GROMACS .gro file of C-alpha atoms in nm:
model
  262
    1MET     CA    1  13.450  16.686   2.665
    2GLU     CA    2  13.805  16.826   2.656
    3ASN     CA    3  14.047  16.601   2.467
    4PHE     CA    4  14.265  16.449   2.719
    5ILE     CA    5  14.657  16.575   2.809
    6ILE     CA    6  14.931  16.468   2.977
    7GLN     CA    7  14.814  16.454   3.330
    8ASP     CA    8  14.452  16.323   3.287
    9PHE     CA    9  14.689  16.000   3.150
   10GLN     CA   10  14.875  16.071   3.468
   11PHE     CA   11  14.551  16.003   3.673
   12ILE     CA   12  14.415  15.810   3.533
   13ALA     CA   13  14.734  15.584   3.543
   14ILE     CA   14  14.810  15.640   3.910
   15MET     CA   15  14.417  15.579   4.018
   16VAL     CA   16  14.450  15.220   3.811
   17ALA     CA   17  14.707  15.158   4.035
   18LEU     CA   18  14.574  15.317   4.373
   19ALA     CA   19  14.223  15.028   4.286
   20ALA     CA   20  14.514  14.795   4.239
   21CYS     CA   21  14.685  14.801   4.543
   22SER     CA   22  14.421  14.874   4.731
   23VAL     CA   23  14.212  14.522   4.626
   24PHE     CA   24  14.506  14.320   4.669
   25ALA     CA   25  14.597  14.505   5.054
   26ILE     CA   26  14.310  14.404   5.126
   27THR     CA   27  14.280  14.115   5.010
   28TRP     CA   28  14.603  13.984   5.143
   29PHE     CA   29  14.503  14.138   5.530
   30LEU     CA   30  14.167  13.962   5.563
   31GLU     CA   31  14.282  13.595   5.385
   32LYS     CA   32  14.623  13.550   5.395
   33SER     CA   33  14.824  13.824   5.694
   34PRO     CA   34  14.940  13.677   6.064
   35LEU     CA   35  14.575  13.866   6.181
   36SER     CA   36  14.333  13.714   5.955
   37ASN     CA   37  14.209  13.408   6.108
   38TRP     CA   38  14.112  13.663   6.418
   39PHE     CA   39  13.937  13.841   6.128
   40LYS     CA   40  13.754  13.510   5.955
   41ASN     CA   41  13.632  13.469   6.355
   42SER     CA   42  13.505  13.786   6.497
   43GLU     CA   43  13.163  13.814   6.460
   44GLY     CA   44  12.849  14.041   6.500
   45ILE     CA   45  12.979  14.291   6.194
   46ALA     CA   46  12.642  14.437   6.134
   47VAL     CA   47  12.588  14.512   5.704
   48SER     CA   48  12.494  14.821   5.831
   49PHE     CA   49  12.805  14.906   5.955
   50ILE     CA   50  12.936  15.008   5.638
   51THR     CA   51  12.686  15.306   5.606
   52VAL     CA   52  12.986  15.449   5.806
   53PRO     CA   53  13.298  15.467   5.634
   54ALA     CA   54  13.012  15.509   5.373
   55PHE     CA   55  12.862  15.834   5.477
   56LEU     CA   56  13.224  15.994   5.549
   57PHE     CA   57  13.347  15.914   5.247
   58GLY     CA   58  13.003  16.052   5.082
   59LEU     CA   59  13.066  16.369   5.293
   60SER     CA   60  13.395  16.416   5.158
   61ILE     CA   61  13.348  16.381   4.749
   62SER     CA   62  13.036  16.575   4.847
   63THR     CA   63  13.272  16.898   4.956
   64LEU     CA   64  13.465  16.864   4.679
   65SER     CA   65  13.250  16.840   4.484
   66SER     CA   66  13.096  17.238   4.602
   67SER     CA   67  13.451  17.294   4.626
   68ILE     CA   68  13.452  17.229   4.269
   69TRP     CA   69  13.096  17.378   4.146
   70ASP     CA   70  13.162  17.734   4.336
   71SER     CA   71  13.523  17.742   4.133
   72HIS     CA   72  13.332  17.681   3.841
   73VAL     CA   73  13.079  18.005   3.961
   74SER     CA   74  13.353  18.233   3.989
   75ALA     CA   75  13.492  18.121   3.687
   76ASN     CA   76  13.204  18.263   3.470
   77SER     CA   77  13.122  18.583   3.666
   78SER     CA   78  13.487  18.683   3.586
   79LEU     CA   79  13.459  18.623   3.206
   80VAL     CA   80  13.113  18.816   3.221
   81ASN     CA   81  13.360  19.072   3.474
   82GLU     CA   82  13.661  19.066   3.202
   83SER     CA   83  13.452  19.133   2.887
   84THR     CA   84  13.235  19.430   3.061
   85ALA     CA   85  13.523  19.568   3.198
   86VAL     CA   86  13.632  19.571   2.782
   87ARG     CA   87  13.308  19.689   2.633
   88THR     CA   88  13.292  20.003   2.911
   89LEU     CA   89  13.718  20.091   2.708
   90THR     CA   90  13.557  20.048   2.429
   91SER     CA   91  13.295  20.262   2.535
   92ILE     CA   92  13.501  20.522   2.691
   93ALA     CA   93  13.683  20.552   2.393
   94SER     CA   94  13.422  20.643   2.162
   95THR     CA   95  13.377  20.979   2.364
   96LEU     CA   96  13.726  21.092   2.355
   97PRO     CA   97  13.922  21.284   2.084
   98PRO     CA   98  13.956  21.043   1.745
   99HIS     CA   99  14.340  20.977   1.852
  100ASP     CA  100  14.296  20.902   2.227
  101GLY     CA  101  14.006  20.681   2.109
  102LYS     CA  102  14.233  20.505   1.841
  103SER     CA  103  14.500  20.444   2.104
  104LEU     CA  104  14.292  20.322   2.384
  105ASN     CA  105  14.073  20.085   2.160
  106LEU     CA  106  14.445  19.977   1.976
  107ALA     CA  107  14.594  19.870   2.329
  108ILE     CA  108  14.240  19.718   2.437
  109LYS     CA  109  14.229  19.451   2.051
  110ASN     CA  110  14.609  19.369   2.154
  111TYR     CA  111  14.494  19.261   2.510
  112VAL     CA  112  14.194  19.107   2.401
  113SER     CA  113  14.382  18.942   2.115
  114ALA     CA  114  14.659  18.789   2.346
  115VAL     CA  115  14.427  18.675   2.620
  116LEU     CA  116  14.239  18.453   2.303
  117ASN     CA  117  14.505  18.311   2.132
  118LYS     CA  118  14.755  18.320   2.411
  119GLU     CA  119  14.714  18.331   2.754
  120TRP     CA  120  14.334  18.111   2.752
  121PRO     CA  121  14.506  17.786   2.530
  122ALA     CA  122  14.785  17.815   2.841
  123MET     CA  123  14.482  17.794   3.122
  124LYS     CA  124  14.323  17.495   2.942
  125GLY     CA  125  14.656  17.300   2.953
  126GLU     CA  126  14.746  17.441   3.315
  127ASN     CA  127  15.113  17.525   3.163
  128PRO     CA  128  15.305  17.760   3.403
  129ILE     CA  129  15.346  18.105   3.131
  130GLY     CA  130  14.986  18.147   3.137
  131LYS     CA  131  15.048  18.358   3.395
  132THR     CA  132  15.196  18.569   3.213
  133ILE     CA  133  15.149  18.564   2.861
  134ALA     CA  134  14.970  18.835   2.827
  135LEU     CA  135  15.068  19.066   3.095
  136ALA     CA  136  15.250  19.281   2.908
  137GLU     CA  137  15.010  19.361   2.694
  138PHE     CA  138  14.717  19.410   3.016
  139GLU     CA  139  15.048  19.682   3.165
  140ASN     CA  140  15.010  19.843   2.798
  141LEU     CA  141  14.654  19.870   2.807
  142ASN     CA  142  14.696  20.010   3.228
  143ASN     CA  143  14.953  20.304   3.095
  144VAL     CA  144  14.745  20.350   2.762
  145ALA     CA  145  14.447  20.412   2.999
  146ASN     CA  146  14.612  20.601   3.291
  147THR     CA  147  14.786  20.824   3.053
  148ILE     CA  148  14.460  20.964   2.864
  149ALA     CA  149  14.309  20.961   3.230
  150MET     CA  150  14.548  21.185   3.390
  151GLN     CA  151  14.572  21.473   3.122
  152ILE     CA  152  14.563  21.771   3.164
  153ASN     CA  153  14.187  21.942   3.137
  154GLN     CA  154  14.014  21.559   3.169
  155ARG     CA  155  13.708  21.554   3.263
  156SER     CA  156  13.650  21.390   3.586
  157SER     CA  157  13.373  21.139   3.496
  158ILE     CA  158  13.612  21.048   3.229
  159GLU     CA  159  13.905  20.998   3.510
  160GLY     CA  160  13.722  20.845   3.742
  161HIS     CA  161  13.537  20.555   3.449
  162LEU     CA  162  13.856  20.485   3.324
  163VAL     CA  163  14.022  20.413   3.665
  164SER     CA  164  13.760  20.227   3.828
  165THR     CA  165  13.736  20.061   3.456
  166ILE     CA  166  14.038  19.931   3.480
  167ASP     CA  167  14.125  19.829   3.817
  168THR     CA  168  13.788  19.569   3.766
  169LEU     CA  169  13.957  19.486   3.447
  170ARG     CA  170  14.305  19.409   3.648
  171HIS     CA  171  14.066  19.219   3.949
  172ALA     CA  172  13.900  18.999   3.681
  173ARG     CA  173  14.218  18.877   3.578
  174LEU     CA  174  14.432  18.815   3.888
  175GLN     CA  175  14.065  18.609   3.948
  176ARG     CA  176  14.042  18.413   3.644
  177LEU     CA  177  14.433  18.356   3.695
  178SER     CA  178  14.420  18.258   4.058
  179LEU     CA  179  14.139  17.975   3.940
  180ALA     CA  180  14.344  17.824   3.650
  181TYR     CA  181  14.657  17.735   3.847
  182ASP     CA  182  14.518  17.797   4.164
  183SER     CA  183  14.164  17.586   4.210
  184THR     CA  184  14.084  17.266   4.396
  185ASN     CA  185  14.374  17.035   4.365
  186PHE     CA  186  14.333  16.650   4.536
  187SER     CA  187  14.658  16.658   4.687
  188ARG     CA  188  14.456  16.893   4.919
  189TRP     CA  189  14.210  16.591   5.003
  190PRO     CA  190  14.452  16.336   5.138
  191SER     CA  191  14.107  16.272   5.337
  192VAL     CA  192  13.939  16.125   5.023
  193PHE     CA  193  14.182  15.846   4.953
  194VAL     CA  194  14.169  15.740   5.313
  195LEU     CA  195  13.820  15.698   5.313
  196SER     CA  196  13.825  15.540   4.951
  197PHE     CA  197  14.039  15.248   5.187
  198LEU     CA  198  13.889  15.245   5.453
  199LEU     CA  199  13.533  15.201   5.247
  200MET     CA  200  13.642  14.957   5.092
  201MET     CA  201  13.831  14.770   5.387
  202THR     CA  202  13.460  14.733   5.536
  203VAL     CA  203  13.394  14.622   5.208
  204GLY     CA  204  13.595  14.335   5.277
  205LEU     CA  205  13.528  14.227   5.622
  206LEU     CA  206  13.168  14.189   5.554
  207GLN     CA  207  13.244  13.977   5.200
  208LEU     CA  208  13.522  13.724   5.502
  209LYS     CA  209  13.308  13.436   5.456
  210SER     CA  210  13.283  13.389   5.083
  211PRO     CA  211  13.684  13.488   4.927
  212ARG     CA  212  13.537  13.432   4.602
  213ALA     CA  213  13.247  13.744   4.685
  214MET     CA  214  13.479  13.979   4.804
  215ARG     CA  215  13.687  13.993   4.565
  216ILE     CA  216  13.411  14.077   4.284
  217THR     CA  217  13.303  14.330   4.584
  218LEU     CA  218  13.641  14.511   4.641
  219ILE     CA  219  13.663  14.512   4.269
  220MET     CA  220  13.317  14.660   4.161
  221GLY     CA  221  13.394  14.887   4.478
  222ALA     CA  222  13.761  15.068   4.367
  223LEU     CA  223  13.582  15.038   3.996
  224CYS     CA  224  13.262  15.298   4.120
  225ILE     CA  225  13.547  15.532   4.309
  226SER     CA  226  13.791  15.552   4.111
  227SER     CA  227  13.524  15.647   3.873
  228THR     CA  228  13.388  15.902   4.099
  229MET     CA  229  13.691  16.060   4.156
  230LEU     CA  230  13.781  16.042   3.784
  231PHE     CA  231  13.509  16.307   3.642
  232LEU     CA  232  13.578  16.555   3.971
  233TYR     CA  233  13.951  16.534   3.852
  234LEU     CA  234  13.819  16.580   3.501
  235ASN     CA  235  13.613  16.908   3.563
  236ILE     CA  236  13.835  17.007   3.880
  237SER     CA  237  13.968  17.265   3.671
  238PRO     CA  238  13.644  17.534   3.507
  239TYR     CA  239  13.903  17.602   3.216
  240ARG     CA  240  13.861  17.239   3.070
  241GLY     CA  241  13.791  16.895   3.141
  242MET     CA  242  13.381  16.820   3.045
  243ASN     CA  243  13.230  17.114   3.070
  244PRO     CA  244  13.486  17.392   3.081
  245ILE     CA  245  13.428  17.805   3.046
  246ASN     CA  246  13.477  17.933   2.665
  247PRO     CA  247  13.589  18.204   2.647
  248GLN     CA  248  13.279  18.373   2.387
  249SER     CA  249  13.199  18.662   2.588
  250LEU     CA  250  13.597  18.788   2.467
  251GLU     CA  251  13.583  18.737   2.164
  252GLU     CA  252  13.191  18.892   2.103
  253SER     CA  253  13.398  19.183   2.255
  254LEU     CA  254  13.723  19.185   2.037
  255LYS     CA  255  13.425  19.242   1.725
  256LEU     CA  256  13.245  19.507   1.911
  257ILE     CA  257  13.627  19.723   1.878
  258PRO     CA  258  13.708  19.982   1.628
  259ILE     CA  259  14.033  20.005   1.450
  260SER     CA  260  14.083  20.261   1.146
  261ASN     CA  261  14.315  20.152   0.853
  262ASP     CA  262  14.462  20.492   0.832
   0.00000   0.00000   0.00000
């Protein structure tokens, strides 16, 4: 598992505080509030009633989990496309005249090195500077490729291949950055918190006749809900957490770039 960062500890602290406040508030409301006697005197609340909020909570969690999984799949796809584009550019460089090939390979190497050494660590830490940290290297690569493609008497196949590959690389890069900084966030899912509270409230209602059992059940329910949300949070970004996307294919592509020492 990736090392915890400040955001992780902040989320854990928030979850512990929310869980504790929920248990205290529900216990007070059902035992000591002016409405507690009305609830205690109510009859006919069947145990099966808990299936309603439990189903809604489970549906929200499963939908959120599906969104997180889709983000991981898209992140892996963008990495493959970016690595493929880099290898394609390297292959094109091998067919160019020595000077042009060397210039293109150098621009490719600078870009991939910037992604691996600066941009990817920033993405892991969700540092906003990562959005533009390798932009200069990409723009340089784009300029070098366009200059070669637009040369007089340049073969049309080389021109078209360079332009399309740079477009593919640009799209994969933008997709990767979007997934890193605009991925699923719990703040967009207020229903999860609302349904969690309603589920715990239902648990408390079913244990009104035994205050001790109610407290124990509420605490266990809060622990289960908090654990579920914590594991989701740790995987909410495809580039960090328990099973992050690693730039191994980009590292392998970098090794394939021939750079002469002359």
